Amino acid sequence: MSSFNTIGLIGRLASANTQYSINRLVNFLSKRKVKLLLDEETSTVLPGEGYPVASRVELAKKCDLIIVVGGDGSLLSAARAFAGHPVNILGINRGRLGFLTDISPDEIETKVSEVLDGKYQTEERFLLNSEVMRDGEALSEGLALNDVVIHPGKFIRMIEFELYINNEFVYRQRSDGLIISSPTGSTAYALSGGGPIMHPNLDAIALVPLYPHTLSSRPIVVAGSSVIRLIVSEQNNLNPLVTCDGQSQTMTQPGDEVIITKSEKALTLIHPEGHNFYETCRTKLGWASDTGNT
């Protein structure tokens, strides 16, 4: 008897390895006799199999477990679709690093079976909400599990902006941009930018400058309840982009405001029993595994 009634399946289609894992997973789930729904795009790699197909909107309403086969990018996309819904997300890694998709391909049957038998850990992650304002009206809105980034796009030029936290002026900065990261995103782009690693359970947001035009500018960690506001300087001669998780973007213009807050929508991740954040860091980041015993 499965702990979950209806399972949705999402996979990244560009990879032959991912398609192999999807087929392997579907065959396994069929033997477990669970109710399975395939994402519309994912169903194209299983033609003629006869499995029910649903949009992501339908999956959010009908499923209590979503299994994502792919890399962290695939899970980030799923996160924005299912955040705020009573559905759990389980990741099978077919990408490179795999901080969020933590089941390896050769463990599919073993680990997924354990999850279906109720042997798993849950973890709630918060998302960031980004809103671009122009002349007092909302131009666009986006969600990000990892980060919201303001940057110059394809141009190799510095941009200028003012930063306010809870309506208090912090600084005017010229740099290649700014990463506003959740704890989940602290091991992603923000880490490459020199930001701190934050435990996923922290209620905090990190602001990481990208190549600032001053040696004294450093990452700042603020409370998760903070309202972060960026004003795009009138001095810019280009149109900076605001990107959510590297997958959706909005072009700004001088005078626009970008407001980032903690979203009311949360995401529930599932990990196999024994999952440990620090062990993941050791494995993925190549930290020394010596326990210090002599």
Tab-separated table of C-alpha atoms in Angstrom:
chain	number	residue	atom	x	y	z
A	1	MET	CA	0.000	0.000	0.000
A	2	SER	CA	1.484	3.326	-1.083
A	3	SER	CA	1.664	6.390	1.168
A	4	PHE	CA	0.475	8.402	-1.832
A	5	ASN	CA	-2.725	8.090	-3.835
A	6	THR	CA	-1.823	9.746	-7.128
A	7	ILE	CA	1.685	10.306	-8.492
A	8	GLY	CA	2.555	12.793	-11.209
A	9	LEU	CA	5.673	12.323	-13.334
A	10	ILE	CA	7.724	15.108	-14.920
A	11	GLY	CA	10.965	14.632	-16.854
A	12	ARG	CA	13.458	16.680	-18.836
A	13	LEU	CA	13.090	15.504	-22.429
A	14	ALA	CA	16.386	16.719	-23.894
A	15	SER	CA	18.426	13.887	-22.407
A	16	ALA	CA	18.459	10.249	-23.545
A	17	ASN	CA	19.571	9.282	-20.025
A	18	THR	CA	16.533	11.033	-18.578
A	19	GLN	CA	14.218	9.222	-20.985
A	20	TYR	CA	15.743	5.907	-19.949
A	21	SER	CA	15.155	6.732	-16.259
A	22	ILE	CA	11.566	7.817	-16.978
A	23	ASN	CA	10.826	4.496	-18.677
A	24	ARG	CA	12.472	2.612	-15.825
A	25	LEU	CA	10.475	4.564	-13.251
A	26	VAL	CA	7.180	4.072	-15.085
A	27	ASN	CA	7.758	0.323	-15.297
A	28	PHE	CA	8.509	0.208	-11.586
A	29	LEU	CA	5.467	2.286	-10.601
A	30	SER	CA	3.236	0.119	-12.785
A	31	LYS	CA	4.280	-2.917	-10.766
A	32	ARG	CA	3.454	-1.030	-7.559
A	33	LYS	CA	-0.037	-0.474	-8.944
A	34	VAL	CA	-0.149	3.242	-8.095
A	35	LYS	CA	-2.263	5.770	-9.961
A	36	LEU	CA	0.084	7.569	-12.340
A	37	LEU	CA	-0.408	10.804	-14.283
A	38	LEU	CA	2.100	12.002	-16.864
A	39	ASP	CA	2.943	15.622	-17.520
A	40	GLU	CA	1.874	16.610	-21.054
A	41	GLU	CA	5.434	17.076	-22.323
A	42	THR	CA	6.767	14.015	-20.522
A	43	SER	CA	4.117	11.830	-22.156
A	44	THR	CA	5.748	12.406	-25.559
A	45	VAL	CA	8.637	10.067	-24.652
A	46	LEU	CA	6.155	7.282	-23.821
A	47	PRO	CA	4.004	7.179	-26.968
A	48	GLY	CA	1.308	4.527	-27.095
A	49	GLU	CA	1.704	3.496	-23.461
A	50	GLY	CA	-1.815	4.600	-22.582
A	51	TYR	CA	-1.014	6.384	-19.325
A	52	PRO	CA	-3.306	9.289	-18.361
A	53	VAL	CA	-1.896	12.707	-19.314
A	54	ALA	CA	-2.489	15.972	-17.449
A	55	SER	CA	-1.372	19.591	-17.532
A	56	ARG	CA	0.655	20.923	-14.617
A	57	VAL	CA	-2.424	22.766	-13.400
A	58	GLU	CA	-4.294	19.456	-13.267
A	59	LEU	CA	-1.337	17.677	-11.668
A	60	ALA	CA	-1.322	20.272	-8.883
A	61	LYS	CA	-4.983	19.519	-8.146
A	62	LYS	CA	-4.978	15.738	-8.500
A	63	CYS	CA	-1.578	14.540	-7.232
A	64	ASP	CA	-0.169	14.253	-3.730
A	65	LEU	CA	3.320	13.355	-5.022
A	66	ILE	CA	5.214	14.707	-8.024
A	67	ILE	CA	8.379	12.894	-9.121
A	68	VAL	CA	10.770	15.028	-11.161
A	69	VAL	CA	13.383	13.248	-13.289
A	70	GLY	CA	16.139	15.618	-14.387
A	71	GLY	CA	18.464	18.186	-12.897
A	72	ASP	CA	17.908	21.007	-10.449
A	73	GLY	CA	16.622	23.163	-13.314
A	74	SER	CA	13.772	20.714	-13.896
A	75	LEU	CA	12.862	20.830	-10.222
A	76	LEU	CA	13.027	24.630	-10.152
A	77	SER	CA	10.502	24.754	-12.970
A	78	ALA	CA	8.248	22.301	-11.127
A	79	ALA	CA	8.624	24.271	-7.904
A	80	ARG	CA	7.065	27.395	-9.409
A	81	ALA	CA	4.179	25.343	-10.815
A	82	PHE	CA	3.357	23.454	-7.611
A	83	ALA	CA	4.297	25.911	-4.854
A	84	GLY	CA	1.344	26.632	-2.618
A	85	HIS	CA	-0.415	23.361	-3.477
A	86	PRO	CA	-0.707	20.367	-1.104
A	87	VAL	CA	1.669	18.253	-3.163
A	88	ASN	CA	5.083	16.768	-2.320
A	89	ILE	CA	8.068	16.880	-4.695
A	90	LEU	CA	10.634	14.094	-5.066
A	91	GLY	CA	13.665	14.510	-7.331
A	92	ILE	CA	15.631	11.898	-9.276
A	93	ASN	CA	18.913	13.372	-10.466
A	94	ARG	CA	19.725	13.269	-14.155
A	95	GLY	CA	21.556	16.586	-14.171
A	96	ARG	CA	25.042	17.509	-13.027
A	97	LEU	CA	25.158	18.743	-9.425
A	98	GLY	CA	21.734	17.724	-8.143
A	99	PHE	CA	21.349	19.584	-4.841
A	100	LEU	CA	17.563	19.302	-5.064
A	101	THR	CA	17.194	16.037	-6.993
A	102	ASP	CA	18.932	13.735	-4.568
A	103	ILE	CA	18.059	10.184	-5.715
A	104	SER	CA	20.682	8.787	-8.082
A	105	PRO	CA	19.509	6.891	-11.223
A	106	ASP	CA	20.798	3.527	-9.987
A	107	GLU	CA	18.730	3.867	-6.788
A	108	ILE	CA	15.357	4.476	-8.438
A	109	GLU	CA	13.626	1.241	-7.435
A	110	THR	CA	15.134	1.077	-3.943
A	111	LYS	CA	14.652	4.698	-2.871
A	112	VAL	CA	11.282	5.306	-4.550
A	113	SER	CA	10.006	2.081	-3.018
A	114	GLU	CA	11.061	3.328	0.428
A	115	VAL	CA	9.249	6.615	-0.155
A	116	LEU	CA	6.075	4.824	-1.242
A	117	ASP	CA	6.310	2.712	1.906
A	118	GLY	CA	6.359	5.856	4.043
A	119	LYS	CA	10.086	5.904	4.745
A	120	TYR	CA	10.973	9.501	3.922
A	121	GLN	CA	11.670	12.959	5.315
A	122	THR	CA	9.772	16.119	4.385
A	123	GLU	CA	11.237	19.581	4.201
A	124	GLU	CA	9.448	22.851	3.541
A	125	ARG	CA	11.226	25.453	1.415
A	126	PHE	CA	10.068	29.028	0.861
A	127	LEU	CA	10.132	30.865	-2.453
A	128	LEU	CA	10.860	34.477	-3.322
A	129	ASN	CA	8.324	36.736	-4.971
A	130	SER	CA	9.620	39.336	-7.405
A	131	GLU	CA	7.620	42.305	-8.682
A	132	VAL	CA	8.777	44.895	-11.191
A	133	MET	CA	7.019	48.244	-10.760
A	134	ARG	CA	6.875	51.053	-13.309
A	135	ASP	CA	5.218	54.384	-12.535
A	136	GLY	CA	3.498	52.835	-9.538
A	137	GLU	CA	1.975	49.921	-11.452
A	138	ALA	CA	3.041	46.264	-11.569
A	139	LEU	CA	4.817	45.424	-14.822
A	140	SER	CA	5.507	41.770	-14.027
A	141	GLU	CA	5.586	39.288	-11.168
A	142	GLY	CA	7.582	36.094	-10.727
A	143	LEU	CA	8.410	33.283	-8.313
A	144	ALA	CA	11.854	31.863	-7.578
A	145	LEU	CA	12.888	28.908	-5.448
A	146	ASN	CA	16.593	29.709	-5.807
A	147	ASP	CA	17.131	33.363	-6.595
A	148	VAL	CA	16.106	36.610	-8.205
A	149	VAL	CA	18.947	38.277	-10.112
A	150	ILE	CA	19.241	41.759	-11.585
A	151	HIS	CA	21.930	41.855	-14.270
A	152	PRO	CA	22.857	43.583	-17.556
A	153	GLY	CA	21.952	40.618	-19.774
A	154	LYS	CA	24.218	39.950	-22.743
A	155	PHE	CA	26.054	43.257	-22.315
A	156	ILE	CA	29.338	43.278	-20.401
A	157	ARG	CA	28.648	46.541	-18.596
A	158	MET	CA	28.084	47.621	-15.042
A	159	ILE	CA	24.634	48.629	-13.920
A	160	GLU	CA	23.720	51.080	-11.184
A	161	PHE	CA	20.922	50.716	-8.660
A	162	GLU	CA	19.884	51.761	-5.168
A	163	LEU	CA	19.135	49.148	-2.514
A	164	TYR	CA	16.570	49.581	0.273
A	165	ILE	CA	15.713	47.022	2.959
A	166	ASN	CA	12.453	47.638	4.838
A	167	ASN	CA	12.479	51.179	3.386
A	168	GLU	CA	15.907	51.882	4.884
A	169	PHE	CA	18.548	53.014	2.402
A	170	VAL	CA	21.475	50.563	2.245
A	171	TYR	CA	23.660	51.738	-0.658
A	172	ARG	CA	23.911	52.877	-4.226
A	173	GLN	CA	25.952	50.323	-6.115
A	174	ARG	CA	27.643	49.964	-9.488
A	175	SER	CA	28.267	46.321	-10.302
A	176	ASP	CA	27.461	43.511	-12.721
A	177	GLY	CA	24.296	42.953	-10.724
A	178	LEU	CA	22.863	41.556	-7.523
A	179	ILE	CA	21.723	38.056	-6.536
A	180	ILE	CA	18.868	37.893	-4.038
A	181	SER	CA	18.945	34.296	-2.797
A	182	SER	CA	16.786	32.067	-0.636
A	183	PRO	CA	18.499	29.458	1.574
A	184	THR	CA	17.740	26.905	-1.150
A	185	GLY	CA	19.558	29.056	-3.704
A	186	SER	CA	22.574	29.651	-1.488
A	187	THR	CA	24.261	26.555	-2.963
A	188	ALA	CA	23.526	27.653	-6.533
A	189	TYR	CA	24.439	30.882	-8.389
A	190	ALA	CA	24.877	32.817	-5.142
A	191	LEU	CA	27.620	30.400	-4.075
A	192	SER	CA	29.500	31.059	-7.317
A	193	GLY	CA	29.212	34.779	-6.562
A	194	GLY	CA	30.888	34.366	-3.177
A	195	GLY	CA	27.734	34.219	-1.091
A	196	PRO	CA	27.299	32.278	2.165
A	197	ILE	CA	25.900	28.760	2.372
A	198	MET	CA	22.664	28.883	4.357
A	199	HIS	CA	20.972	25.878	5.908
A	200	PRO	CA	17.607	25.270	4.168
A	201	ASN	CA	15.746	25.648	7.481
A	202	LEU	CA	16.849	29.261	7.944
A	203	ASP	CA	14.305	32.038	7.536
A	204	ALA	CA	16.729	34.367	5.805
A	205	ILE	CA	17.596	35.967	2.466
A	206	ALA	CA	21.095	36.638	1.144
A	207	LEU	CA	22.055	39.572	-1.087
A	208	VAL	CA	25.208	38.833	-3.092
A	209	PRO	CA	26.784	41.575	-5.275
A	210	LEU	CA	28.217	40.540	-8.634
A	211	TYR	CA	31.654	42.086	-9.169
A	212	PRO	CA	30.883	45.373	-7.372
A	213	HIS	CA	32.952	48.454	-8.202
A	214	THR	CA	34.238	48.611	-4.621
A	215	LEU	CA	36.267	46.159	-2.571
A	216	SER	CA	34.229	46.850	0.577
A	217	SER	CA	30.929	45.549	-0.811
A	218	ARG	CA	30.135	42.132	0.693
A	219	PRO	CA	27.151	39.760	0.849
A	220	ILE	CA	24.439	40.659	3.353
A	221	VAL	CA	22.090	38.213	5.067
A	222	VAL	CA	18.733	39.647	6.196
A	223	ALA	CA	15.588	38.282	7.844
A	224	GLY	CA	13.229	36.318	5.628
A	225	SER	CA	10.472	38.811	6.405
A	226	SER	CA	12.451	41.686	4.855
A	227	VAL	CA	11.139	43.770	1.987
A	228	ILE	CA	13.975	44.257	-0.496
A	229	ARG	CA	13.606	47.099	-2.971
A	230	LEU	CA	15.918	47.972	-5.842
A	231	ILE	CA	15.584	51.179	-7.838
A	232	VAL	CA	17.147	51.060	-11.279
A	233	SER	CA	19.253	54.205	-11.572
A	234	GLU	CA	18.444	56.871	-14.136
A	235	GLN	CA	22.175	56.833	-14.941
A	236	ASN	CA	21.942	53.449	-16.701
A	237	ASN	CA	22.291	53.522	-20.465
A	238	LEU	CA	20.972	49.975	-20.859
A	239	ASN	CA	17.971	47.992	-19.658
A	240	PRO	CA	18.883	45.580	-16.836
A	241	LEU	CA	17.079	42.245	-16.684
A	242	VAL	CA	15.372	40.737	-13.640
A	243	THR	CA	15.569	36.938	-13.784
A	244	CYS	CA	13.810	34.364	-11.589
A	245	ASP	CA	15.711	31.080	-11.223
A	246	GLY	CA	17.417	31.802	-14.532
A	247	GLN	CA	14.240	30.702	-16.335
A	248	SER	CA	11.984	33.761	-16.637
A	249	GLN	CA	12.975	37.376	-17.046
A	250	THR	CA	11.711	40.931	-17.313
A	251	MET	CA	13.492	43.855	-18.959
A	252	THR	CA	13.573	46.972	-16.810
A	253	GLN	CA	14.236	50.572	-17.636
A	254	PRO	CA	15.714	53.452	-15.596
A	255	GLY	CA	13.399	54.427	-12.744
A	256	ASP	CA	11.781	51.012	-12.371
A	257	GLU	CA	11.527	49.443	-8.929
A	258	VAL	CA	12.122	45.760	-8.209
A	259	ILE	CA	10.523	44.491	-4.996
A	260	ILE	CA	11.529	41.077	-3.602
A	261	THR	CA	9.772	39.452	-0.648
A	262	LYS	CA	9.289	36.013	0.812
A	263	SER	CA	6.371	34.399	-0.997
A	264	GLU	CA	3.359	33.095	0.888
A	265	LYS	CA	3.631	29.991	-1.293
A	266	ALA	CA	5.829	27.200	0.064
A	267	LEU	CA	7.101	23.960	-1.418
A	268	THR	CA	7.343	20.574	0.287
A	269	LEU	CA	10.327	18.465	-0.763
A	270	ILE	CA	10.637	14.783	0.029
A	271	HIS	CA	13.984	13.123	0.746
A	272	PRO	CA	14.764	9.449	1.371
A	273	GLU	CA	15.356	8.544	4.995
A	274	GLY	CA	18.796	9.511	6.244
A	275	HIS	CA	19.088	12.617	4.052
A	276	ASN	CA	21.573	15.066	5.557
A	277	PHE	CA	22.244	18.582	4.243
A	278	TYR	CA	25.871	18.569	5.332
A	279	GLU	CA	26.493	15.199	3.728
A	280	THR	CA	25.030	16.598	0.514
A	281	CYS	CA	27.449	19.536	0.746
A	282	ARG	CA	30.371	17.176	1.312
A	283	THR	CA	29.401	15.076	-1.689
A	284	LYS	CA	28.388	17.807	-4.138
A	285	LEU	CA	30.980	20.435	-3.189
A	286	GLY	CA	33.898	18.127	-2.557
A	287	TRP	CA	34.340	18.955	1.106
A	288	ALA	CA	36.747	16.774	3.077
A	289	SER	CA	34.861	13.831	4.558
A	290	ASP	CA	37.283	13.182	7.421
A	291	THR	CA	35.311	13.201	10.682
A	292	GLY	CA	38.315	14.487	12.589
A	293	ASN	CA	38.914	11.253	14.496
A	294	THR	CA	42.551	10.360	15.035
